[in-house]
Amino acid sequence: MKSKNGVTRRRFLSTAASSVAASYLVYPGISRALANGAPSSTEAPPLPWRDQGVLNLANSPYAKLHSVPVRAVTIEEGFWSKRRKTNVESSIPSMREQLEQHGRMDNYRRLVGKSDAPQKGPYYADSDIYKWTEAVGFALQSGDIPELRKVTDSMIREVVAVQEPSGYLNTYYVADKVSQRMLPHSQEVGHELYDLGHMLQGAIAYYRATGDPTLLNAGAKFVDDYLIPSYGPRPDKKPIVSGHPEIEMSLIELYRTTGHRRYLDLAAYILKGDDRIPLEPRQITYMYCGVPFTTRTKLEGHAVRAMYACCGATDYYLETGDESYWKTLNILWEDLSKRQMYITGGVGARGAGEAFGNPYELPNAEAYGESCAAIGNMMWNWRMLAASGEARFTDVIERALYNGINSGMSLDGTTYCYRNPLAFDPSSGEKIRNPWYDTTCCPPNLERTFASLPGYFYSTSKDGLYVHLYDNSAMDWHLDSGLPIKVQQKTNYPWDGDVQLTLKPSEPADFTLHLRIPGWVKNGKVVVNGKPVENAQPGQYLAIHRRWSPGDVVTLNLPMIAEVIASNPRVAENLGRVAVQRGPLVYCLEQLDQASTPDFSEVSIVVNSKSLTNFDAEYKASLLDGITVLHHNGALNEAASKQVELYVPASPDTPKTQAANLTLIPYYSWANRQPTPMQVWIPYSRS
Amino acid sequence: MKSKNGVTRRRFLSTAASSVAASYLVYPGISRALANGAPSSTEAPPLPWRDQGVLNLANSPYAKLHSVPVRAVTIEEGFWSKRRKTNVESSIPSMREQLEQHGRMDNYRRLVGKSDAPQKGPYYADSDIYKWTEAVGFALQSGDIPELRKVTDSMIREVVAVQEPSGYLNTYYVADKVSQRMLPHSQEVGHELYDLGHMLQGAIAYYRATGDPTLLNAGAKFVDDYLIPSYGPRPDKKPIVSGHPEIEMSLIELYRTTGHRRYLDLAAYILKGDDRIPLEPRQITYMYCGVPFTTRTKLEGHAVRAMYACCGATDYYLETGDESYWKTLNILWEDLSKRQMYITGGVGARGAGEAFGNPYELPNAEAYGESCAAIGNMMWNWRMLAASGEARFTDVIERALYNGINSGMSLDGTTYCYRNPLAFDPSSGEKIRNPWYDTTCCPPNLERTFASLPGYFYSTSKDGLYVHLYDNSAMDWHLDSGLPIKVQQKTNYPWDGDVQLTLKPSEPADFTLHLRIPGWVKNGKVVVNGKPVENAQPGQYLAIHRRWSPGDVVTLNLPMIAEVIASNPRVAENLGRVAVQRGPLVYCLEQLDQASTPDFSEVSIVVNSKSLTNFDAEYKASLLDGITVLHHNGALNEAASKQVELYVPASPDTPKTQAANLTLIPYYSWANRQPTPMQVWIPYSRS
């Protein structure tokens, strides 16, 4: 295909529907898309839209795992069902109202004379709409919600109505700011390509839900008509820096959705950086872009930027197999998992610059741990998992999902954390959960994550099926071989670790079932049709190759035992402290549950050979939407709470303590009652 | 006195000298000042300029202590002499060159056509010159340095040459920025009054050194002709907010220097705030001004601003005895000493906003602890001491001076710390000591502090003499009664705690000698002429009332024993750690001194009944300009340095350790060799 500056490229998908309430059945779908701007001979045709997963890896040469569509997995009554119901019934609708109230849609209406309101929100305000649209897109992939569909169709049409003939679409760089569009400085700080990236992701999710290509066509037009003709590495084109990485992964997903290699090529160029936009060292650190991604040696700078850059780079590896990328990604992953990640899966320790700190700089009360960064962490590890099939990445996904992401939304789904500290004192006056932030990246990001969750449970591979996550659910899909297969999960995970999987291939067949044994498991057991399977190693996928028949039953026993976790001694704030984890859940103390201990400064977990298992688990259905609490006979050092002076001579004696009943709750459920102090890393004593 | 808008007020001091090298003897001094705008009947005449101390408290009704002039005390060969020699011979001259190189004087020259250079430095660049001038002023109070005097005289004349007829003098708000002068927004962020405050402090120190009122007259003209006629609480005047507190204490010192009450009244108005300049809560927190000082309940916001505001408020109490101020100041001091101060006397934990954190938020590696804030802490406590005569304030002065301030300048006097962390890892790439910062507040602030040090050794009181600090020195002054007295100190403080004071009143006389017994002293002994004096309580002044005769000898024995200090358990990063202090000096570990321990993560101080005194002190004359190092048989937990994973199951067993020789150096001397890790708060074990 040729493209010339100023020549409007044909859309690859035509918009056939005029009714905003039209069912997705009336859309032309992929066949029309292929007719209008079909992939060239080197471009593989993409899967039908209904069959595309969270990522569409069907044609990705270096993906060991392939996605199972969101709609192919139904999450049933269990741990995630309440959260997902709240997400669809409360969070997504209330966020739409917030976006309206805060003028995010009026920003579009104003440009076509339908609103007199002034521009509202930061220069990246458009991304709020797109991320919310993506959440809707994933929600609709689990089943139609006509009201939500109707209002989103309408919003999408209001969005695309302001697209300029050039393809440009952004509500901030208009009127007197037109001259600033895509200037190098604007690219560095202005988020135009960040907005476009979220537009593409929202468009793709909505397309995969409905087949409606309206927003997708608009996003592709921006890329095809505005970007590709005028920007790129050639001397006669202008340079690009992504500023806030996001465009990279969305361009590659656009490639996967349409089959058009030009989008992958553009992403490759952006990942490489263009030295015609010279950056200062602090910009290169902070923005995590603008120089070849493969020159990175550590995580640094703005955490969400870094995570999104890693997502884009892994997507690039999945398509190209470029070993220099894989090497870099593994170095960065080592940095993540060995030096930079909270036990909750949160990343980005510093509030200043929302940034990674130095190695092992993981403060608790001051932790930033932005919800978006934990989500970025999960998204990156999902890509690393697809590239490798290695369970160490799934362990990070589970850690982030159940803890540092799950904490980001209140149980009622109406308030959100921007930062997710691991210790908190409400006397600071800080309100940690809020219904709205003017930089409202986290709320819709959480919503899209929970809505997309079914897509993270399974993958297929050349040799069979991978099971990543455990919850009551039903899968109805097929293996890469084409064999239809259903899988039913029955479990009380994560409150206990017994899982029963019933496999129903359409006919008996040889394939491998890869069952994830989480890294925290001790003495895990796997049984197939009553017969034990050996070699279930924690932090590995257990590969069970056999002839599977309809009705075969696999049971996992993953003992849920509260475990006391110590930190690397280089983490300054965790010295003398331990955390408690049970299965995938990190626990915390909230002051209001400790009737007998008025002050955290006097409380400790007892760590010795007897006490390490000295936790009683109790399921409380009426507490915090139903949680398993842990009871522990801790120690109380009364002298501690009485200390007024800041610095005193150290006592030569071990402090005298008495027994104290401590009650711990899962970290994700903190700050859902009245304000109260909280801590994850709790002092320990050996008495 | 009346003042009318636009009417030029007569200067209170006339500039008689035309030669820049003129001796101070040719200046008209205070008698001329009194003639030109003499204090009214309610205004007490100030002391002669030569007799004014760091603060001139001679007429301050609520000052229990009165200053002894800098020139009355000669610091002799000992702990501070090297630092002070370096300060005068290296720091002050090299900083002058830096100021010239960075265009700080050209900013003035440009305005009178003597330079083509563009404006350089931040909008508060003028304050650099004034703080440096104050350092020179204090230095010259210890004796003339003709070359330094000459160059400073010349600089002062270049400064005053740009004063406008209106009295306004600032090199930033000129040309196209004239219209921004003293707008409410400019006052909030623009530092015009901060610059003026430092101009006044510099002018006063220079006047007290030389009798030269040139700069002082210019500063007073700014206040008298520009501020007072047009700004103030009356409805027909414009409102003031200080923005960065500094003007308050300098106006009160101007009052003390001239006797003119209008300066105190203006300070009182600024300390109260003016609600005609409405501020957002975050501004009220950050700027620590703009609302009545007496409404403050805690230290918060920008640490230097808060400390300077407390200085001004204490100065106001010293002049007025306003009890609501004294109550507030004591509440804030409790907050400082019980919740907000590093063991080094540094304050302001957070880099973001250079601000106080939450209570007990005292991170070590991330500590900000700006040199200027530690100096502000010392200045505030000096005022609290003057108001009360209580040694708890002197303990803070000593803590800040010997540690968090003394660390701020390299031993060679040419590089400076902006922040003073309590742990450091050079692999972060940060350079902690630098010859220049474009916001160069700290370097001249350190210089003025070391130059003014003799003025902090003694005070007089109605009943006698206070001794605050110990070092080899000679005082030649008089009691409040007028009785001439000399005091000679002989000591090796702080390397050992034996001090001999020889008192030489001009004739035998009854008075009280108040000897400071530092708070860290255990079993301190005081002997007068060979006879023990009872009741030497740490953290108190020991009052010895007797008839003192020339040649009376007082000896103090303040045993210097290394002490292991524990932190309040609410300080998150100090849990499981201890610090080591010996006398006034806080110690630290530098990695390069630990030959046998390659990694800090494995090292611990042993804390048990035997080991608490298990430190050997060794004076090393050739190390770091001469320091006493401490040797300790610590413990080495080799497993610690081998831990790669971030989170591991806690071991039920106490870690196995082996003995390790640790060598500690005084904190102030850190980072004076090659880059190496450092820590003040060191893990401890009880093995």
Tab-separated table of N, CA and C in Angstrom, chain A residues 337-343 350 358 360-362 366 428 563-573 575-577 599 601 607-609 612 640-641 643-655 681 683 686, chain B residues 337-343 350 358 360-362 366 428 563-573 575-577 599 601 607-609 612 640-641 643-655 681 683 686:
chain	number	residue	atom	x	y	z
A	337	SER	N	11.294	-7.894	39.999
A	337	SER	CA	10.895	-8.903	40.985
A	337	SER	C	11.891	-9.017	42.126
A	338	LYS	N	13.132	-8.591	41.910
A	338	LYS	CA	14.142	-8.733	42.957
A	338	LYS	C	14.400	-7.438	43.721
A	339	ARG	N	14.003	-6.280	43.161
A	339	ARG	CA	14.400	-5.033	43.801
A	339	ARG	C	13.337	-3.949	43.850
A	340	GLN	N	12.263	-4.106	43.080
A	340	GLN	CA	11.386	-2.947	42.889
A	340	GLN	C	9.905	-3.190	43.155
A	341	MET	N	9.507	-4.413	43.516
A	341	MET	CA	8.080	-4.699	43.602
A	341	MET	C	7.639	-4.878	45.049
A	342	TYR	N	6.543	-4.209	45.400
A	342	TYR	CA	5.952	-4.454	46.708
A	342	TYR	C	5.402	-5.869	46.777
A	343	ILE	N	5.228	-6.349	47.981
A	343	ILE	CA	4.670	-7.690	48.178
A	343	ILE	C	3.244	-7.762	47.647
A	350	ARG	N	7.858	5.876	44.741
A	350	ARG	CA	7.962	7.302	45.080
A	350	ARG	C	6.780	8.122	44.602
A	358	ASN	N	15.200	4.008	44.171
A	358	ASN	CA	16.431	3.246	44.074
A	358	ASN	C	16.120	1.771	44.353
A	360	TYR	N	15.497	-1.480	46.137
A	360	TYR	CA	15.069	-1.788	47.508
A	360	TYR	C	14.431	-0.594	48.216
A	361	GLU	N	14.183	0.478	47.509
A	361	GLU	CA	13.510	1.635	48.136
A	361	GLU	C	12.005	1.358	48.071
A	362	LEU	N	11.493	0.759	49.126
A	362	LEU	CA	10.090	0.335	49.152
A	362	LEU	C	9.451	0.770	50.470
A	366	GLU	N	4.659	5.720	52.882
A	366	GLU	CA	4.852	6.683	51.805
A	366	GLU	C	4.772	6.021	50.429
A	428	SER	N	-3.089	11.663	59.403
A	428	SER	CA	-2.466	12.554	58.420
A	428	SER	C	-3.524	13.365	57.679
A	563	GLU	N	1.354	-17.835	55.966
A	563	GLU	CA	2.811	-17.897	55.983
A	563	GLU	C	3.373	-16.535	56.367
A	564	VAL	N	4.416	-16.580	57.192
A	564	VAL	CA	5.067	-15.338	57.612
A	564	VAL	C	6.215	-15.063	56.653
A	565	ILE	N	6.209	-13.873	56.074
A	565	ILE	CA	7.158	-13.542	55.007
A	565	ILE	C	8.144	-12.489	55.505
A	566	ALA	N	9.399	-12.721	55.240
A	566	ALA	CA	10.427	-11.726	55.551
A	566	ALA	C	10.876	-11.063	54.263
A	567	SER	N	11.360	-9.874	54.430
A	567	SER	CA	11.797	-9.096	53.279
A	567	SER	C	13.308	-9.182	53.148
A	568	ASN	N	13.798	-8.931	51.970
A	568	ASN	CA	15.244	-8.765	51.807
A	568	ASN	C	15.724	-7.697	52.790
A	569	PRO	N	16.808	-7.969	53.528
A	569	PRO	CA	17.243	-6.993	54.551
A	569	PRO	C	17.622	-5.641	53.967
A	570	ARG	N	17.767	-5.566	52.661
A	570	ARG	CA	18.108	-4.270	52.066
A	570	ARG	C	16.912	-3.324	51.989
A	571	VAL	N	15.707	-3.853	52.196
A	571	VAL	CA	14.528	-2.979	52.216
A	571	VAL	C	14.466	-2.327	53.597
A	572	ALA	N	14.828	-1.052	53.653
A	572	ALA	CA	15.075	-0.402	54.948
A	572	ALA	C	13.867	-0.461	55.874
A	573	GLU	N	12.682	-0.210	55.354
A	573	GLU	CA	11.529	-0.101	56.245
A	573	GLU	C	11.024	-1.450	56.715
A	575	LEU	N	12.942	-3.980	57.826
A	575	LEU	CA	13.802	-4.610	58.815
A	575	LEU	C	13.028	-4.724	60.129
A	576	GLY	N	13.109	-5.892	60.739
A	576	GLY	CA	12.396	-6.091	62.009
A	576	GLY	C	10.912	-6.295	61.824
A	577	ARG	N	10.478	-6.410	60.585
A	577	ARG	CA	9.051	-6.601	60.308
A	577	ARG	C	8.842	-7.833	59.437
A	599	ASP	N	-2.664	0.607	70.159
A	599	ASP	CA	-1.620	1.332	69.436
A	599	ASP	C	-0.746	0.333	68.691
A	601	SER	N	2.146	0.629	67.704
A	601	SER	CA	3.570	0.658	68.041
A	601	SER	C	3.927	-0.426	69.053
A	607	VAL	N	7.526	-14.696	65.912
A	607	VAL	CA	8.188	-15.555	64.934
A	607	VAL	C	9.115	-16.517	65.668
A	608	ASN	N	8.700	-17.736	65.814
A	608	ASN	CA	9.600	-18.797	66.268
A	608	ASN	C	9.055	-20.125	65.733
A	609	SER	N	9.709	-21.203	66.061
A	609	SER	CA	9.354	-22.462	65.393
A	609	SER	C	7.912	-22.873	65.695
A	612	LEU	N	5.121	-19.963	63.845
A	612	LEU	CA	5.028	-19.663	62.416
A	612	LEU	C	3.743	-20.203	61.805
A	640	ALA	N	6.341	0.157	74.438
A	640	ALA	CA	6.482	0.839	73.152
A	640	ALA	C	5.503	1.992	73.013
A	641	SER	N	4.235	1.742	73.341
A	641	SER	CA	3.260	2.810	73.130
A	641	SER	C	3.425	3.933	74.131
A	643	GLN	N	6.326	5.175	74.901
A	643	GLN	CA	7.524	5.972	74.624
A	643	GLN	C	7.150	7.296	73.983
A	644	VAL	N	7.509	8.357	74.637
A	644	VAL	CA	7.208	9.700	74.143
A	644	VAL	C	8.422	10.268	73.421
A	645	GLU	N	9.602	10.016	73.968
A	645	GLU	CA	10.810	10.603	73.391
A	645	GLU	C	11.094	9.979	72.027
A	646	LEU	N	11.729	10.776	71.189
A	646	LEU	CA	12.056	10.294	69.855
A	646	LEU	C	13.268	9.367	69.903
A	647	TYR	N	14.270	9.703	70.728
A	647	TYR	CA	15.503	8.921	70.801
A	647	TYR	C	15.841	8.644	72.256
A	648	VAL	N	16.062	7.384	72.581
A	648	VAL	CA	16.372	6.997	73.964
A	648	VAL	C	17.509	5.989	73.942
A	649	PRO	N	18.225	5.850	75.057
A	649	PRO	CA	19.253	4.803	75.102
A	649	PRO	C	18.624	3.434	74.862
A	650	ALA	N	19.299	2.624	74.068
A	650	ALA	CA	18.775	1.282	73.789
A	650	ALA	C	18.809	0.452	75.055
A	651	SER	N	17.778	-0.350	75.249
A	651	SER	CA	17.761	-1.233	76.413
A	651	SER	C	18.603	-2.467	76.117
A	652	PRO	N	19.403	-2.895	77.095
A	652	PRO	CA	20.192	-4.115	76.866
A	652	PRO	C	19.321	-5.363	76.875
A	653	ASP	N	18.121	-5.255	77.405
A	653	ASP	CA	17.275	-6.443	77.548
A	653	ASP	C	16.246	-6.516	76.435
A	654	THR	N	15.909	-7.734	76.073
A	654	THR	CA	14.783	-7.943	75.166
A	654	THR	C	13.528	-7.398	75.846
A	655	PRO	N	12.723	-6.635	75.118
A	655	PRO	CA	11.562	-6.044	75.782
A	655	PRO	C	10.606	-7.115	76.309
A	681	TRP	N	3.406	-4.614	56.817
A	681	TRP	CA	4.655	-5.107	57.411
A	681	TRP	C	4.612	-4.799	58.897
A	683	PRO	N	5.884	-5.362	62.932
A	683	PRO	CA	7.063	-5.744	63.712
A	683	PRO	C	6.941	-7.181	64.217
A	686	ARG	N	10.656	-12.505	68.808
A	686	ARG	CA	10.934	-13.951	68.842
A	686	ARG	C	10.542	-14.548	70.182
B	337	SER	N	10.694	18.114	68.599
B	337	SER	CA	11.641	17.260	69.322
B	337	SER	C	11.091	15.856	69.552
B	338	LYS	N	9.777	15.686	69.509
B	338	LYS	CA	9.203	14.374	69.795
B	338	LYS	C	8.781	13.621	68.534
B	339	ARG	N	8.649	14.321	67.412
B	339	ARG	CA	8.081	13.647	66.240
B	339	ARG	C	8.737	13.998	64.907
B	340	GLN	N	9.545	15.030	64.866
B	340	GLN	CA	9.939	15.544	63.540
B	340	GLN	C	11.438	15.720	63.325
B	341	MET	N	12.262	15.458	64.335
B	341	MET	CA	13.678	15.800	64.198
B	341	MET	C	14.537	14.555	64.055
B	342	TYR	N	15.434	14.589	63.083
B	342	TYR	CA	16.414	13.521	62.964
B	342	TYR	C	17.370	13.564	64.150
B	343	ILE	N	17.998	12.446	64.405
B	343	ILE	CA	18.968	12.384	65.500
B	343	ILE	C	20.139	13.328	65.238
B	350	ARG	N	10.983	15.218	53.921
B	350	ARG	CA	10.552	14.930	52.554
B	350	ARG	C	11.249	15.777	51.496
B	358	ASN	N	4.713	13.423	57.803
B	358	ASN	CA	3.804	13.098	58.893
B	358	ASN	C	4.615	12.872	60.167
B	360	TYR	N	6.672	11.234	62.859
B	360	TYR	CA	7.556	10.057	62.848
B	360	TYR	C	7.969	9.636	61.444
B	361	GLU	N	7.670	10.425	60.448
B	361	GLU	CA	8.112	10.101	59.082
B	361	GLU	C	9.538	10.596	58.934
B	362	LEU	N	10.495	9.737	59.222
B	362	LEU	CA	11.907	10.118	59.231
B	362	LEU	C	12.731	9.075	58.485
B	366	GLU	N	16.252	8.464	52.114
B	366	GLU	CA	15.476	9.472	51.399
B	366	GLU	C	15.374	10.784	52.179
B	428	SER	N	23.307	4.913	43.471
B	428	SER	CA	22.205	5.700	42.927
B	428	SER	C	22.712	6.761	41.954
B	563	GLU	N	27.267	5.599	73.222
B	563	GLU	CA	25.979	5.125	73.696
B	563	GLU	C	25.165	4.635	72.498
B	564	VAL	N	24.461	3.536	72.712
B	564	VAL	CA	23.612	2.986	71.657
B	564	VAL	C	22.216	3.564	71.849
B	565	ILE	N	21.697	4.164	70.794
B	565	ILE	CA	20.433	4.894	70.878
B	565	ILE	C	19.362	4.150	70.082
B	566	ALA	N	18.200	4.011	70.692
B	566	ALA	CA	17.052	3.427	69.990
B	566	ALA	C	16.084	4.540	69.647
B	567	SER	N	15.322	4.294	68.625
B	567	SER	CA	14.368	5.279	68.148
B	567	SER	C	12.980	4.930	68.667
B	568	ASN	N	12.123	5.916	68.722
B	568	ASN	CA	10.723	5.629	68.999
B	568	ASN	C	10.245	4.588	67.986
B	569	PRO	N	9.537	3.549	68.459
B	569	PRO	CA	9.147	2.478	67.511
B	569	PRO	C	8.222	2.959	66.401
B	570	ARG	N	7.682	4.153	66.540
B	570	ARG	CA	6.810	4.670	65.480
B	570	ARG	C	7.592	5.155	64.258
B	571	VAL	N	8.907	5.313	64.397
B	571	VAL	CA	9.723	5.687	63.226
B	571	VAL	C	9.967	4.421	62.417
B	572	ALA	N	9.262	4.319	61.297
B	572	ALA	CA	9.198	3.037	60.581
B	572	ALA	C	10.578	2.520	60.179
B	573	GLU	N	11.434	3.387	59.681
B	573	GLU	CA	12.708	2.900	59.137
B	573	GLU	C	13.713	2.542	60.212
B	575	LEU	N	13.050	0.806	63.016
B	575	LEU	CA	12.740	-0.433	63.727
B	575	LEU	C	13.842	-1.444	63.448
B	576	GLY	N	14.311	-2.089	64.500
B	576	GLY	CA	15.368	-3.077	64.322
B	576	GLY	C	16.738	-2.454	64.119
B	577	ARG	N	16.808	-1.144	64.288
B	577	ARG	CA	18.084	-0.455	64.096
B	577	ARG	C	18.415	0.387	65.324
B	599	ASP	N	29.311	-5.919	52.686
B	599	ASP	CA	27.940	-5.528	52.384
B	599	ASP	C	27.232	-5.129	53.671
B	601	SER	N	24.235	-5.064	54.331
B	601	SER	CA	23.033	-5.822	54.657
B	601	SER	C	23.315	-6.937	55.654
B	607	VAL	N	23.516	-5.628	70.655
B	607	VAL	CA	22.905	-4.938	71.792
B	607	VAL	C	22.562	-5.967	72.867
B	608	ASN	N	23.355	-6.006	73.907
B	608	ASN	CA	22.992	-6.762	75.102
B	608	ASN	C	23.739	-6.129	76.270
B	609	SER	N	23.570	-6.697	77.434
B	609	SER	CA	24.079	-6.001	78.624
B	609	SER	C	25.599	-5.848	78.576
B	612	LEU	N	26.723	-3.135	75.288
B	612	LEU	CA	26.327	-1.735	75.156
B	612	LEU	C	27.488	-0.787	75.399
B	640	ALA	N	22.438	-12.778	55.080
B	640	ALA	CA	21.744	-11.571	54.636
B	640	ALA	C	22.238	-11.105	53.275
B	641	SER	N	23.551	-11.045	53.121
B	641	SER	CA	24.063	-10.497	51.862
B	641	SER	C	23.845	-11.461	50.710
B	643	GLN	N	21.030	-13.068	50.239
B	643	GLN	CA	19.620	-13.138	49.864
B	643	GLN	C	19.372	-12.351	48.584
B	644	VAL	N	18.901	-13.041	47.590
B	644	VAL	CA	18.620	-12.422	46.292
B	644	VAL	C	17.136	-12.081	46.181
B	645	GLU	N	16.293	-12.981	46.677
B	645	GLU	CA	14.850	-12.770	46.537
B	645	GLU	C	14.406	-11.586	47.391
B	646	LEU	N	13.340	-10.967	46.939
B	646	LEU	CA	12.811	-9.812	47.659
B	646	LEU	C	11.998	-10.267	48.864
B	647	TYR	N	11.236	-11.335	48.710
B	647	TYR	CA	10.369	-11.817	49.797
B	647	TYR	C	10.551	-13.319	49.957
B	648	VAL	N	10.831	-13.741	51.179
B	648	VAL	CA	11.060	-15.162	51.457
B	648	VAL	C	10.330	-15.534	52.740
B	649	PRO	N	10.031	-16.825	52.925
B	649	PRO	CA	9.442	-17.231	54.202
B	649	PRO	C	10.369	-16.852	55.355
B	650	ALA	N	9.786	-16.338	56.416
B	650	ALA	CA	10.590	-15.962	57.579
B	650	ALA	C	11.165	-17.199	58.229
B	651	SER	N	12.403	-17.098	58.685
B	651	SER	CA	13.017	-18.227	59.359
B	651	SER	C	12.549	-18.258	60.814
B	652	PRO	N	12.210	-19.436	61.324
B	652	PRO	CA	11.816	-19.502	62.726
B	652	PRO	C	13.001	-19.304	63.663
B	653	ASP	N	14.198	-19.432	63.144
B	653	ASP	CA	15.377	-19.367	64.016
B	653	ASP	C	16.041	-17.998	63.941
B	654	THR	N	16.612	-17.594	65.057
B	654	THR	CA	17.444	-16.400	65.064
B	654	THR	C	18.614	-16.635	64.113
B	655	PRO	N	18.901	-15.670	63.252
B	655	PRO	CA	19.969	-15.916	62.270
B	655	PRO	C	21.313	-16.164	62.953
B	681	TRP	N	21.639	4.691	61.085
B	681	TRP	CA	20.819	3.712	61.822
B	681	TRP	C	21.177	2.323	61.335
B	683	PRO	N	21.337	-1.923	61.703
B	683	PRO	CA	20.609	-3.048	62.282
B	683	PRO	C	21.301	-3.547	63.554
B	686	ARG	N	20.821	-9.266	69.073
B	686	ARG	CA	21.020	-9.444	70.513
B	686	ARG	C	21.943	-10.620	70.807
